[in-house]
Amino acid sequence: MFNIILFGPPGSGKGTQSEKLIAAYGLKHLSTGDLLRSEIARQTPLGLEAKSIMDRGQLVPDEVVVGMISSALEANPQAKGFLFDGFPRTVAQSEALDKLLSLKNTAIGVVLALQVTEEELVARLLNRGLTSGRSDDTNESVIRARIKEYQDKTTVVADYYSQFDKVVNVKGEGTVDEIFSALCSEIDKRMS
Ligand code: AP5
Ligand code: MG
């Protein structure tokens, strides 16, 4: 099993690159943002609770997302490996993920951290907000709040995995294909 965390701020291209990576490597894509949006669409109690938090650009509680990831790991016993997108976002989530994976006798192979400037992130998300229907993309103050939440609570996740020598920074600006090849070359080095 080879498990990857695709790490980076809001708008850094995690979702875009995840689609290509799961196709290339046959991994199971686990995006907590997508899982939460699906709960909202189905109007579950969890979705109703998460919506107002997401609309403010803040993180939903650790136990909520860890519970969703735990169920998704259970539901995919046959997976060749997992690609985590938008998770973990706090040190508590990282520690919980490491425990869940060790119960399956596996671990994170690499953390690929996309590097994109703040101005580029804001421009990408405002642009996506024109068509995405994502309520957290429509105004700049919510986009800035998501980036601040990332700086305050999520950048430490990279420090956490750095102590195990697992973090590789990858330039997240350029064409989608250029970034994809840079990611693949880092994965190939470690998978073999
Ligand atoms: P989540 O859904 O994870 O959103 P995010 O991290 O804010 O990031 P995005 O999905 O907006 O961006 P992305 O990096 O996937 O980039 P994308 O490929 O789409 O989280 C949403 C909310 O859910 C959070 O705010 C929080 O409330 C909650 N949540 C989720 N996970 C949580 C957790 N673990 N703990 C607590 N709360 C959690 O690209 C963005 C745009 O740029 C697109 O339009 C794309 O077409 C474009 N683009 C992509 N690549 C390029 C490129 N190379 N050049 C130009 N444009 C590009
Ligand atoms: Mg995404």
CSV table of C-alpha atoms and ligand atoms in Angstrom, one decimal:
chain,number,residue,atom,x,y,z
A,1,MET,CA,0.0,0.0,0.0
A,2,PHE,CA,1.3,3.5,-0.8
A,3,ASN,CA,-0.5,6.4,0.8
A,4,ILE,CA,-0.1,10.1,-0.1
A,5,ILE,CA,-1.1,13.3,1.4
A,6,LEU,CA,-1.6,16.1,-1.2
A,7,PHE,CA,-1.1,19.1,1.0
A,8,GLY,CA,-1.5,22.9,0.3
A,9,PRO,CA,-3.6,25.9,0.9
A,10,PRO,CA,-7.1,26.5,-0.5
A,11,GLY,CA,-6.9,26.8,-4.2
A,12,SER,CA,-3.4,25.3,-4.5
A,13,GLY,CA,-4.7,22.6,-6.9
A,14,LYS,CA,-5.2,19.6,-4.6
A,15,GLY,CA,-8.5,18.6,-6.2
A,16,THR,CA,-7.3,19.2,-9.8
A,17,GLN,CA,-4.1,17.1,-9.3
A,18,SER,CA,-5.9,14.4,-7.2
A,19,GLU,CA,-8.1,13.5,-10.2
A,20,LYS,CA,-5.0,12.9,-12.3
A,21,LEU,CA,-3.0,11.1,-9.6
A,22,ILE,CA,-5.7,8.6,-8.7
A,23,ALA,CA,-6.1,7.7,-12.4
A,24,ALA,CA,-2.4,7.3,-12.8
A,25,TYR,CA,-1.7,5.3,-9.6
A,26,GLY,CA,-5.0,3.5,-8.9
A,27,LEU,CA,-5.4,5.2,-5.5
A,28,LYS,CA,-8.6,5.8,-3.6
A,29,HIS,CA,-9.3,9.6,-3.4
A,30,LEU,CA,-10.4,10.8,0.1
A,31,SER,CA,-11.2,14.5,0.1
A,32,THR,CA,-12.8,15.7,3.4
A,33,GLY,CA,-14.1,18.8,1.6
A,34,ASP,CA,-15.9,16.6,-1.0
A,35,LEU,CA,-17.2,14.3,1.8
A,36,LEU,CA,-18.6,17.3,3.7
A,37,ARG,CA,-20.2,18.9,0.6
A,38,SER,CA,-21.9,15.5,-0.1
A,39,GLU,CA,-23.3,15.6,3.5
A,40,ILE,CA,-24.5,19.1,2.9
A,41,ALA,CA,-26.2,18.1,-0.4
A,42,ARG,CA,-27.9,15.2,1.3
A,43,GLN,CA,-28.9,17.5,4.2
A,44,THR,CA,-27.7,15.1,6.9
A,45,PRO,CA,-27.4,16.4,10.5
A,46,LEU,CA,-23.6,16.4,10.0
A,47,GLY,CA,-24.0,18.4,6.8
A,48,LEU,CA,-26.3,20.9,8.4
A,49,GLU,CA,-23.8,21.4,11.3
A,50,ALA,CA,-20.8,21.7,9.0
A,51,LYS,CA,-22.4,24.1,6.5
A,52,SER,CA,-22.3,27.3,8.6
A,53,ILE,CA,-18.7,26.6,9.7
A,54,MET,CA,-17.6,26.1,6.1
A,55,ASP,CA,-19.5,29.2,4.9
A,56,ARG,CA,-17.4,31.2,7.3
A,57,GLY,CA,-14.2,29.6,6.0
A,58,GLN,CA,-13.4,27.9,9.3
A,59,LEU,CA,-12.4,24.3,10.0
A,60,VAL,CA,-15.0,21.9,11.2
A,61,PRO,CA,-14.2,20.0,14.4
A,62,ASP,CA,-11.4,17.4,14.3
A,63,GLU,CA,-13.7,14.6,15.5
A,64,VAL,CA,-16.1,15.1,12.6
A,65,VAL,CA,-13.5,14.8,9.9
A,66,VAL,CA,-11.6,12.0,11.6
A,67,GLY,CA,-14.9,10.1,11.9
A,68,MET,CA,-15.6,10.5,8.2
A,69,ILE,CA,-12.0,9.3,7.3
A,70,SER,CA,-12.2,6.4,9.7
A,71,SER,CA,-15.4,5.2,8.0
A,72,ALA,CA,-14.0,5.7,4.5
A,73,LEU,CA,-10.9,3.6,5.4
A,74,GLU,CA,-13.2,0.9,6.7
A,75,ALA,CA,-15.3,1.0,3.6
A,76,ASN,CA,-12.3,0.5,1.3
A,77,PRO,CA,-10.4,-2.6,2.6
A,78,GLN,CA,-9.4,-3.5,-1.0
A,79,ALA,CA,-7.7,-0.2,-1.8
A,80,LYS,CA,-4.2,-0.2,-3.2
A,81,GLY,CA,-3.5,3.0,-1.3
A,82,PHE,CA,-5.2,6.3,-0.4
A,83,LEU,CA,-4.7,9.8,-1.6
A,84,PHE,CA,-5.7,12.3,1.1
A,85,ASP,CA,-6.8,15.7,-0.1
A,86,GLY,CA,-7.6,18.5,2.4
A,87,PHE,CA,-6.9,16.1,5.3
A,88,PRO,CA,-5.2,16.2,7.7
A,89,ARG,CA,-5.5,19.9,8.5
A,90,THR,CA,-4.5,20.0,12.2
A,91,VAL,CA,-1.8,18.2,14.2
A,92,ALA,CA,-4.6,16.3,16.0
A,93,GLN,CA,-5.9,15.1,12.7
A,94,SER,CA,-2.4,14.0,11.6
A,95,GLU,CA,-1.9,12.0,14.8
A,96,ALA,CA,-5.4,10.4,14.4
A,97,LEU,CA,-4.6,9.5,10.8
A,98,ASP,CA,-1.3,7.9,11.7
A,99,LYS,CA,-3.1,5.7,14.3
A,100,LEU,CA,-5.8,4.7,11.9
A,101,LEU,CA,-3.2,3.7,9.2
A,102,SER,CA,-1.0,1.8,11.7
A,103,LEU,CA,-4.1,-0.3,12.6
A,104,LYS,CA,-4.1,-1.3,8.9
A,105,ASN,CA,-0.4,-2.0,9.1
A,106,THR,CA,0.4,0.9,6.7
A,107,ALA,CA,1.5,4.5,6.9
A,108,ILE,CA,1.9,7.8,4.9
A,109,GLY,CA,4.5,7.3,2.2
A,110,VAL,CA,4.9,11.0,1.3
A,111,VAL,CA,3.4,14.4,1.9
A,112,LEU,CA,3.5,16.4,-1.4
A,113,ALA,CA,3.1,20.1,-0.5
A,114,LEU,CA,2.0,22.5,-3.3
A,115,GLN,CA,3.5,25.9,-3.1
A,116,VAL,CA,1.4,28.8,-4.5
A,117,THR,CA,1.5,32.5,-3.6
A,118,GLU,CA,-1.5,34.0,-1.7
A,119,GLU,CA,-2.4,36.4,-4.6
A,120,GLU,CA,-2.6,33.5,-7.0
A,121,LEU,CA,-4.8,31.5,-4.6
A,122,VAL,CA,-7.2,34.4,-4.2
A,123,ALA,CA,-7.4,35.0,-8.0
A,124,ARG,CA,-8.0,31.2,-8.7
A,125,LEU,CA,-10.8,30.9,-6.1
A,126,LEU,CA,-12.6,34.1,-7.0
A,127,ASN,CA,-12.5,32.9,-10.6
A,128,ARG,CA,-13.8,29.5,-9.7
A,129,GLY,CA,-16.5,31.2,-7.6
A,130,LEU,CA,-18.0,32.6,-10.8
A,131,THR,CA,-19.2,29.1,-11.8
A,132,SER,CA,-18.6,26.6,-9.0
A,133,GLY,CA,-21.6,27.2,-6.8
A,134,ARG,CA,-19.3,26.8,-3.8
A,135,SER,CA,-20.6,29.4,-1.3
A,136,ASP,CA,-17.1,29.7,0.3
A,137,ASP,CA,-15.6,30.9,-3.1
A,138,THR,CA,-18.0,33.8,-3.7
A,139,ASN,CA,-16.5,36.5,-1.6
A,140,GLU,CA,-12.9,37.6,-1.0
A,141,SER,CA,-13.3,37.9,2.8
A,142,VAL,CA,-14.3,34.3,3.2
A,143,ILE,CA,-11.4,33.2,0.8
A,144,ARG,CA,-9.0,35.2,3.0
A,145,ALA,CA,-10.5,33.7,6.1
A,146,ARG,CA,-9.8,30.2,4.7
A,147,ILE,CA,-6.2,31.1,3.9
A,148,LYS,CA,-5.8,32.5,7.4
A,149,GLU,CA,-7.2,29.4,9.0
A,150,TYR,CA,-4.7,27.4,6.9
A,151,GLN,CA,-1.8,29.6,8.1
A,152,ASP,CA,-2.9,29.4,11.7
A,153,LYS,CA,-3.9,25.7,12.0
A,154,THR,CA,-2.7,23.8,9.0
A,155,THR,CA,0.9,24.8,8.1
A,156,VAL,CA,2.0,23.0,11.3
A,157,VAL,CA,0.9,19.7,9.7
A,158,ALA,CA,3.9,20.0,7.4
A,159,ASP,CA,6.1,20.5,10.4
A,160,TYR,CA,4.6,17.4,12.0
A,161,TYR,CA,5.5,15.2,9.0
A,162,SER,CA,8.9,16.9,8.5
A,163,GLN,CA,10.1,15.3,11.7
A,164,PHE,CA,9.6,12.0,9.9
A,165,ASP,CA,11.3,13.3,6.7
A,166,LYS,CA,8.1,12.8,4.7
A,167,VAL,CA,7.5,16.3,3.2
A,168,VAL,CA,8.4,17.3,-0.3
A,169,ASN,CA,7.6,20.8,-1.6
A,170,VAL,CA,6.4,21.1,-5.2
A,171,LYS,CA,5.9,24.3,-7.1
A,172,GLY,CA,2.1,24.6,-7.6
A,173,GLU,CA,2.2,27.3,-10.2
A,174,GLY,CA,2.6,26.6,-13.9
A,175,THR,CA,0.4,24.4,-16.1
A,176,VAL,CA,-1.6,21.6,-14.6
A,177,ASP,CA,0.5,19.1,-16.7
A,178,GLU,CA,3.8,20.5,-15.5
A,179,ILE,CA,2.7,20.3,-11.9
A,180,PHE,CA,1.4,16.8,-12.4
A,181,SER,CA,4.7,15.6,-13.8
A,182,ALA,CA,6.6,17.1,-10.9
A,183,LEU,CA,4.3,15.3,-8.5
A,184,CYS,CA,4.6,12.0,-10.4
A,185,SER,CA,8.4,12.1,-10.4
A,186,GLU,CA,8.4,12.6,-6.5
A,187,ILE,CA,6.0,9.7,-6.1
A,188,ASP,CA,7.9,7.4,-8.5
A,189,LYS,CA,11.2,8.0,-6.5
A,190,ARG,CA,9.5,6.7,-3.4
A,191,MET,CA,7.2,4.0,-4.6
A,192,SER,CA,9.9,1.9,-6.2
B,1,AP5,P1,-11.8,21.9,0.8
B,1,AP5,O1,-12.9,21.4,0.0
B,1,AP5,O2,-10.7,21.0,1.2
B,1,AP5,O3,-11.3,23.2,0.1
B,1,AP5,P2,-9.9,23.9,0.2
B,1,AP5,O4,-8.8,23.3,1.0
B,1,AP5,O5,-10.3,25.3,0.7
B,1,AP5,O6,-9.3,23.9,-1.2
B,1,AP5,P3,-10.0,23.9,-2.5
B,1,AP5,O7,-10.8,22.7,-2.8
B,1,AP5,O8,-10.8,25.2,-2.7
B,1,AP5,O9,-8.8,24.0,-3.5
B,1,AP5,P4,-7.8,22.9,-4.1
B,1,AP5,O10,-6.5,23.0,-3.5
B,1,AP5,O11,-8.5,21.6,-4.1
B,1,AP5,O12,-7.7,23.5,-5.5
B,1,AP5,P5,-8.5,23.1,-6.9
B,1,AP5,O13,-7.8,22.0,-7.6
B,1,AP5,O14,-9.9,23.1,-6.6
B,1,AP5,O15,-12.4,22.4,2.2
B,1,AP5,C1,-13.5,23.2,2.2
B,1,AP5,C2,-14.0,23.5,3.7
B,1,AP5,O16,-14.3,22.2,4.2
B,1,AP5,C3,-12.9,24.0,4.6
B,1,AP5,O17,-12.8,25.4,4.5
B,1,AP5,C4,-13.4,23.5,5.9
B,1,AP5,O18,-14.4,24.3,6.4
B,1,AP5,C5,-13.9,22.1,5.6
B,1,AP5,N1,-12.9,21.1,5.7
B,1,AP5,C6,-12.5,20.3,4.7
B,1,AP5,N2,-11.5,19.4,5.2
B,1,AP5,C7,-11.4,19.7,6.5
B,1,AP5,C8,-10.6,19.1,7.5
B,1,AP5,N3,-9.7,18.1,7.3
B,1,AP5,N4,-10.7,19.6,8.8
B,1,AP5,C9,-11.6,20.6,9.1
B,1,AP5,N5,-12.4,21.2,8.1
B,1,AP5,C10,-12.3,20.7,6.9
B,1,AP5,O19,-8.2,24.4,-7.7
B,1,AP5,C11,-8.7,25.7,-7.4
B,1,AP5,C12,-9.0,26.5,-8.7
B,1,AP5,O20,-7.7,26.7,-9.4
B,1,AP5,C13,-9.9,25.7,-9.7
B,1,AP5,O21,-10.7,26.6,-10.3
B,1,AP5,C14,-8.8,25.1,-10.7
B,1,AP5,O22,-9.4,24.9,-11.9
B,1,AP5,C15,-7.7,26.1,-10.7
B,1,AP5,N6,-6.4,25.6,-10.9
B,1,AP5,C16,-5.9,24.4,-10.5
B,1,AP5,N7,-4.6,24.2,-10.9
B,1,AP5,C17,-4.3,25.4,-11.6
B,1,AP5,C18,-3.1,25.8,-12.2
B,1,AP5,N8,-2.0,25.0,-12.3
B,1,AP5,N9,-3.1,27.0,-12.8
B,1,AP5,C19,-4.2,27.8,-12.8
B,1,AP5,N10,-5.4,27.4,-12.2
B,1,AP5,C20,-5.4,26.2,-11.6
B,2,MG,MG,-10.3,20.8,-3.2
